[in-house]
Short mmCIF file of C-alpha atoms in Angstrom, two decimals:
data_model
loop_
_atom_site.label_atom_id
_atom_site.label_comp_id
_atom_site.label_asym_id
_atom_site.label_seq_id
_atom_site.Cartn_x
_atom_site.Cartn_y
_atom_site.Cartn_z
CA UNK A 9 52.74 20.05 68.66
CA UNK A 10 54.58 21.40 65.81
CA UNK A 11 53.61 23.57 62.92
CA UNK A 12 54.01 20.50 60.79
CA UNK A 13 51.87 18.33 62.95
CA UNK A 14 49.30 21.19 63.20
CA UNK A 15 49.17 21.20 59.56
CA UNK A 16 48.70 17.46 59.21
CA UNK A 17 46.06 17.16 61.32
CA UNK A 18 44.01 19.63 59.92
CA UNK A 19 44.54 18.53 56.72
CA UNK A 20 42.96 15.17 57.92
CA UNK A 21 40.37 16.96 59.80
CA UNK A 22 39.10 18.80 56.65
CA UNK A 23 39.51 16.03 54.33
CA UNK A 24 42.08 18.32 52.24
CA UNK A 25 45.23 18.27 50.66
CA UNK A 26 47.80 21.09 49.96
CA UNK A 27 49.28 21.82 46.36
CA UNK A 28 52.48 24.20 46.17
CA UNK A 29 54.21 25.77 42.93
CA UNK A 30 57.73 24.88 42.30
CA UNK A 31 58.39 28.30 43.49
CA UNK A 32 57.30 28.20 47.23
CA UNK A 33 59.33 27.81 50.01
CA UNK A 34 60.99 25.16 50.76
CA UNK A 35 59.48 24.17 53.82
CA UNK A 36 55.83 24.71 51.79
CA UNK A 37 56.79 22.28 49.19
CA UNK A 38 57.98 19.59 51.63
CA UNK A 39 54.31 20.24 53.70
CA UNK A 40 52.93 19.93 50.30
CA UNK A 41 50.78 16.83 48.96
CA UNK A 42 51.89 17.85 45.70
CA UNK A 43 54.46 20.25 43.52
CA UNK A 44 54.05 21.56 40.18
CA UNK A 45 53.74 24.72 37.58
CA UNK A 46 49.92 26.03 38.14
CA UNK A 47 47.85 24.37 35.90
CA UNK A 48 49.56 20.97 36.47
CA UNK A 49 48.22 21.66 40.28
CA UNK A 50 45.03 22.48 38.94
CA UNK A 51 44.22 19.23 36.88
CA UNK A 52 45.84 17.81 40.03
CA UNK A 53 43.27 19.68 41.69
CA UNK A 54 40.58 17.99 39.47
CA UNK A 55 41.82 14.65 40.53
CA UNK A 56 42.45 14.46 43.89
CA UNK A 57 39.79 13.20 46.70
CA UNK A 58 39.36 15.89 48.68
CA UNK A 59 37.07 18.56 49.56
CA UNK A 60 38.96 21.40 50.92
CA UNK A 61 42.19 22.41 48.03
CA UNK A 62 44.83 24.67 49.73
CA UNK A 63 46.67 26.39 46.70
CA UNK A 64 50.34 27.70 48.08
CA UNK A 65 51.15 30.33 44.50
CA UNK A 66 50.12 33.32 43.78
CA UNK A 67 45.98 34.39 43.09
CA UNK A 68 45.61 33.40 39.14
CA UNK A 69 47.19 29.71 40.61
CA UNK A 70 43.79 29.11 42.86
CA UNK A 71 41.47 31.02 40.78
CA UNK A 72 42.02 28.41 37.73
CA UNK A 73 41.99 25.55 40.70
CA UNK A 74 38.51 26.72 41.14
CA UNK A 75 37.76 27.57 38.00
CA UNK A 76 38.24 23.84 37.52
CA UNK A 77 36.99 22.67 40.50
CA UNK A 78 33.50 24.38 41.23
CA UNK A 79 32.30 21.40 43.87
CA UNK A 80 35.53 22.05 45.78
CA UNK A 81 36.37 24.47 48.40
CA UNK A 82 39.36 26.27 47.53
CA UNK A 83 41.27 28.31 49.55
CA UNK A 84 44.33 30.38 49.39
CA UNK A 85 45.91 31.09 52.39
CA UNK A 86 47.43 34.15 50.74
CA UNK A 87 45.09 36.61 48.82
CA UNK A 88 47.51 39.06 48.67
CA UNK A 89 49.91 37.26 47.31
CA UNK A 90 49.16 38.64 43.35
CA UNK A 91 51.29 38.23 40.15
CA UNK A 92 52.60 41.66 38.60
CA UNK A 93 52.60 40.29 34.94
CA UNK A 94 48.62 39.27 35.86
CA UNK A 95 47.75 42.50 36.48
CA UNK A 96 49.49 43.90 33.48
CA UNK A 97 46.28 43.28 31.74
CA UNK A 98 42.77 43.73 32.59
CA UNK A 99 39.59 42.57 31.01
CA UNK A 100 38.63 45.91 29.32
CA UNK A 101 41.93 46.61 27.63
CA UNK A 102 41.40 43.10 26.27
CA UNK A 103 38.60 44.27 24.79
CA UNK A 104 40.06 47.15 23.00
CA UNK A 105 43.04 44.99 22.18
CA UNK A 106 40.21 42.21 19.96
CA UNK A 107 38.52 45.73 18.64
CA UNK A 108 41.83 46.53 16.67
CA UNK A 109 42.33 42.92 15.44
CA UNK A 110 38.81 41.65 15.11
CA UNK A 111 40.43 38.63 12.84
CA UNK A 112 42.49 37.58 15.40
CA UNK A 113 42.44 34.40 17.79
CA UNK A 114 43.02 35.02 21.53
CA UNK A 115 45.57 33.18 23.43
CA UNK A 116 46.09 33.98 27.04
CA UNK A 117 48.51 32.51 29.14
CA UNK A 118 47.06 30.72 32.12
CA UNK A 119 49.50 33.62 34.53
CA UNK A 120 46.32 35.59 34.02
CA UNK A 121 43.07 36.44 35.94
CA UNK A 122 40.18 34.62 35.39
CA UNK A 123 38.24 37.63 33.92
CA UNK A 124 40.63 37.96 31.32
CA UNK A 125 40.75 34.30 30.70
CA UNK A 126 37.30 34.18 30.22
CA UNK A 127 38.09 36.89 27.24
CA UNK A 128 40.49 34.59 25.71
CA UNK A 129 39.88 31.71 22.81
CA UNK A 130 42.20 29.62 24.68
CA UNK A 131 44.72 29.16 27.28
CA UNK A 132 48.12 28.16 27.09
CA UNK A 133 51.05 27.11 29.28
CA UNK A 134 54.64 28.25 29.14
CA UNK A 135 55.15 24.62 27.38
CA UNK A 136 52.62 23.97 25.20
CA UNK A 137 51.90 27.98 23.78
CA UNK A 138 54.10 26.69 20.33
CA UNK A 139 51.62 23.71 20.05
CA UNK A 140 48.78 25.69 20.72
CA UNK A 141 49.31 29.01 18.12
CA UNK A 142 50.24 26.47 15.74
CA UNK A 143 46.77 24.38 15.96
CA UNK A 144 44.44 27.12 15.32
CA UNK A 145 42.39 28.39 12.22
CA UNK A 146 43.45 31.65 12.44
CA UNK A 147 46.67 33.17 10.89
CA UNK A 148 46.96 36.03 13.17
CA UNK A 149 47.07 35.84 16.95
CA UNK A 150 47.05 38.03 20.38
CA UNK A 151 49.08 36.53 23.08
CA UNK A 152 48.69 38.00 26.48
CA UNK A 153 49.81 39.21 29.02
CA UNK A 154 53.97 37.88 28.54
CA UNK A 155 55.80 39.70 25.69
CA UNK A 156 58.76 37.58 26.18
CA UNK A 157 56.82 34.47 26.08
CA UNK A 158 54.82 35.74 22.53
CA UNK A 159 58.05 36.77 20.75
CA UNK A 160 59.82 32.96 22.04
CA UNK A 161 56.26 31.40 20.23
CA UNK A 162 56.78 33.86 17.64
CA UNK A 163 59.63 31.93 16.33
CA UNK A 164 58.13 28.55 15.76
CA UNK A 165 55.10 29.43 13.51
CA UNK A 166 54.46 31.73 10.70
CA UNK A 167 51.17 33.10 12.43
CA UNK A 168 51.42 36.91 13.23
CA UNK A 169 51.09 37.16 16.75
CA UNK A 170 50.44 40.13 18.42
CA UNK A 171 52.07 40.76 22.28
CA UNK A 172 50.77 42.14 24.42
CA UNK A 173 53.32 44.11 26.22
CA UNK A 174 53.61 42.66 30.30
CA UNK A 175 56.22 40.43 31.37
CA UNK A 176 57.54 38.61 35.10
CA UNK A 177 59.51 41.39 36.52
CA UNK A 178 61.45 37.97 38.07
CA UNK A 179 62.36 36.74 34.89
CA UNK A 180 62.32 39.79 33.17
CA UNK A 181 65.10 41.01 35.59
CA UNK A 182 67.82 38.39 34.14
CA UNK A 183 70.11 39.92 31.94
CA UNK A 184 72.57 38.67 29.00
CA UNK A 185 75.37 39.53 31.35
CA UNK A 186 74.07 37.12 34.05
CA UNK A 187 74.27 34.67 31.68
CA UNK A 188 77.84 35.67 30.45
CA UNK A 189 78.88 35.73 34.19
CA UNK A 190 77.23 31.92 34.40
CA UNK A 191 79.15 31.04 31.76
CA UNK A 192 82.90 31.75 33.42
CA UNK A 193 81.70 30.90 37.18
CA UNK A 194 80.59 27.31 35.78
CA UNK A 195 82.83 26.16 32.51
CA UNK A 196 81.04 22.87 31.30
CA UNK A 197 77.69 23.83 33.19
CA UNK A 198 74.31 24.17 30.87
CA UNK A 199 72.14 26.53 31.56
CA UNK A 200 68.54 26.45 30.86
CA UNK A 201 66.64 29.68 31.20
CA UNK A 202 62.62 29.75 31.34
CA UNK A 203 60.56 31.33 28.17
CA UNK A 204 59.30 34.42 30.11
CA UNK A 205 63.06 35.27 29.87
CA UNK A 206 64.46 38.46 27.99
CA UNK A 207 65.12 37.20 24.10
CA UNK A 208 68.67 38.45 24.44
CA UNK A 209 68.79 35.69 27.73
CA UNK A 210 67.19 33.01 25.60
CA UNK A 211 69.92 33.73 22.83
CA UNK A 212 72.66 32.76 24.91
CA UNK A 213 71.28 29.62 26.90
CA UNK A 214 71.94 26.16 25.85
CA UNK A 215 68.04 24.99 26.47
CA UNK A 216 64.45 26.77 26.94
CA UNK A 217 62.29 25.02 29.40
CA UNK A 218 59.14 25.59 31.58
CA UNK A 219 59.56 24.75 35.20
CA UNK A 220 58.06 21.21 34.81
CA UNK A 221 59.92 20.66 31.42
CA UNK A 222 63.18 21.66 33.49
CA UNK A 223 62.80 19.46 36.18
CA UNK A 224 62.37 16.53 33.82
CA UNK A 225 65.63 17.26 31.86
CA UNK A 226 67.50 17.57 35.06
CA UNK A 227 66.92 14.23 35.68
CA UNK A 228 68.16 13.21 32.09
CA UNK A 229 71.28 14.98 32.08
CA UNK A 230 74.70 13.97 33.66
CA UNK A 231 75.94 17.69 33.75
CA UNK A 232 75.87 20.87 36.20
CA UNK A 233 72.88 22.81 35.55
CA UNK A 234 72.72 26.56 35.90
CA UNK A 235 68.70 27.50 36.32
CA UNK A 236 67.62 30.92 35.10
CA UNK A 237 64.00 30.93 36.79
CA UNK A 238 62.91 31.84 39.54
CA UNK A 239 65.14 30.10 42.63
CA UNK A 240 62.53 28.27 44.85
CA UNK A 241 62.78 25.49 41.96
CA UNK A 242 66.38 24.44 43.13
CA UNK A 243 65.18 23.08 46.43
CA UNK A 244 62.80 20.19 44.17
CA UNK A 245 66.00 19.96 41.94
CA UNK A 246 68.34 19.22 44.32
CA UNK A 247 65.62 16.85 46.55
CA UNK A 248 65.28 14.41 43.27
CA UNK A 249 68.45 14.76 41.66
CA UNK A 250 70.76 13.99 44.95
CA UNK A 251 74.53 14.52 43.30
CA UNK A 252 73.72 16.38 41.43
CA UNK A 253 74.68 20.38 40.90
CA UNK A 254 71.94 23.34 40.81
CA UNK A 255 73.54 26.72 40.30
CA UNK A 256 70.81 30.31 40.21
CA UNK A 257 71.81 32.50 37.09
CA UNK A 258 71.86 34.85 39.84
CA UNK A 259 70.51 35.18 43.39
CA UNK A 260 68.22 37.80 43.24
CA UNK A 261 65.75 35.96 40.95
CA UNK A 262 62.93 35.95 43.48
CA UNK A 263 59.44 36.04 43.43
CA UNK A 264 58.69 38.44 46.76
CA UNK A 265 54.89 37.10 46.29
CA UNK A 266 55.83 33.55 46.02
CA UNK A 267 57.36 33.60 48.92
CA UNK A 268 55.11 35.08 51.33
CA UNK A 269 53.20 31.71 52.19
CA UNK A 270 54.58 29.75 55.14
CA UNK A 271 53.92 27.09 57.40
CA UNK A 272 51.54 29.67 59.77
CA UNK A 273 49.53 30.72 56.88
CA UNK A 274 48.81 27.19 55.60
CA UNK A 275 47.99 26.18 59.33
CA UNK A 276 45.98 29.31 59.61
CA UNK A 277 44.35 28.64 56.28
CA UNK A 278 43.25 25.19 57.45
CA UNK A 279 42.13 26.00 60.86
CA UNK A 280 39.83 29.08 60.27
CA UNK A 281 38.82 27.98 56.33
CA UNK A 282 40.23 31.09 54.54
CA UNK A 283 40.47 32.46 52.03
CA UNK A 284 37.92 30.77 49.84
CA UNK A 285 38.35 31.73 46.07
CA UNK A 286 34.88 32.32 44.51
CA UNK A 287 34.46 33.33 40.84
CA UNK A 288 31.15 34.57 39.82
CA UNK A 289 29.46 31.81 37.26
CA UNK A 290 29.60 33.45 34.32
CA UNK A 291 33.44 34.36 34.53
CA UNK A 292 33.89 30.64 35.43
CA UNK A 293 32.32 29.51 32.79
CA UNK A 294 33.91 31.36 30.02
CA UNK A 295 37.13 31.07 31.63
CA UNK A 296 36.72 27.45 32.02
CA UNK A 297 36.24 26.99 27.98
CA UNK A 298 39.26 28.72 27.55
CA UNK A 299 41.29 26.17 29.65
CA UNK A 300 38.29 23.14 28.28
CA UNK A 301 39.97 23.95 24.82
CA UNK A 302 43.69 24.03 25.97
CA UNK A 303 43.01 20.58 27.08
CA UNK A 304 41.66 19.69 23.73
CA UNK A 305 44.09 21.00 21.45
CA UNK A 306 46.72 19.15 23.61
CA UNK A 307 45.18 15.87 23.39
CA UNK A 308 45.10 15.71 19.56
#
């Protein structure tokens, strides 16, 4: 029997289904029931039928899957698997962070632990953090943990925000002159870089998308595309947009964590039930209302 199989018929066995970011392997997003940024896979998450979730990201990705999803067994077949710009903030320095800007409204982007969502006002995503600065009371704001995503929002309101200062060392690690070099190895491409991008990058690309947001305009546009995110997206690009032409800013834009699930982990993962993600109740809940009101502000 192969992997594959394996993998299918525990899946079956333990009524579950498998959710992979558009980063993963390739092989882990064909396994997958379903592809997406994180907290598309965790509203997926909320709607599936199932009662085992196997979350193939990194650990904020199934912490807000059960953060969501309290009556579900999650497990991520990869605990080790953590996200640098996550850990660029803890809970504590938070805390000291609201102390010197008491007036302030706290946005955290969902690539954060659950502790220091549940120290947050509200969440945001990489697409929606313009619409969701721009809804609150407040007129000043702290946006952690992505610098490079805060000063991007920072253009489209007349809030103060305040960054924090993390970023994705993947992203981070693009340059202007990858663009530049883009630019003569693909005359008449576009290229669409991802917010947590250097500003400098940004400046120079002809669109700003999140992953999702990317692979919907790939499948509007007649022309090449060079893609400055991380390059496990290609693999969906190219898989619904057959004729199409993907092209990496560069080749070395890799996520080492994202990379580290494969079709033995998930198999493992399924057979023996590990590794459940449990967050203590009153993280969850706190955490939860900061997602809750993400929702909320996105509906109106």
């Amino acid at each position: 029997m192969s992997l594959a199989e394996e993998i299918l018929q525990l899946k079956k066995e333990r009524k579950a289904v498998i959710l992979a970011h558009n980063y993963q392997r390739g092989e882990v997003q064909d396994i997958a029931d379903y592809c997406g940024d994180s907290f598309g896979l965790s509203q997926k998450a909320v709607e599936v039928d199932a009662e085992v979730i196997v979350f193939c990201g990194v650990d904020f990705m199934a912490e807000s899957a059960a953060i969501l999803n309290p009556d579900k067994i999650v497990l991520n077949p990869k605990p080790e698997a953590g996200c640098p710009m996550s850990a660029m903030i803890t809970p504590l320095q938070l805390q000291l962070f609201k102390k010197e800007h008491p007036d302030a409204a706290v946005v955290c982007y969902v690539n954060s632990s659950a502790a220091v969502k549940a120290e947050s006002d509200v969440c945001c995503t990489s697409s929606n953090s313009i619409k969701i600065v721009n809804a609150l009371e407040q007129d000043e704001v702290l946006h952690v943990p992505d610098y490079n995503l805060a000063t991007y929002t920072q253009r489209f309101t007349k809030k103060k925000i305040y960054p924090w200062n993390g970023f994705c060392p993947t992203h981070h690690q693009i340059t202007a002159g990858d663009i530049l070099i883009s630019k003569m190895d693909h005359p008449g491409a576009e290229i669409i870089v991802h917010p947590e991008c250097r500003q400098e990058v940004i400046a120079l690309a002809d669109g700003v998308y999140s992953t999702d947001g990317m692979l919907k305009y790939a499948k509007t546009t007649t022309k090449d595309l060079v893609i400055g995110t991380e390059v496990g997206i290609i693999h969906r690009l190219k898989k619904e947009n057959p004729g199409k032409n993907f092209y990496p800013v560069s080749n070395y834009v890799v996520c080492p964590n994202m990379k580290m699930n494969t079709l033995e982990t998930i198999r493992d993962s399924l057979r023996d039930m590990k590794t459940e993600i449990r967050i203590p109740e009153t993280i969850r809940i706190d955490a939860k209302k900061a997602l809750d009101r993400m929702l909320e502000i996105g509906r109106g």
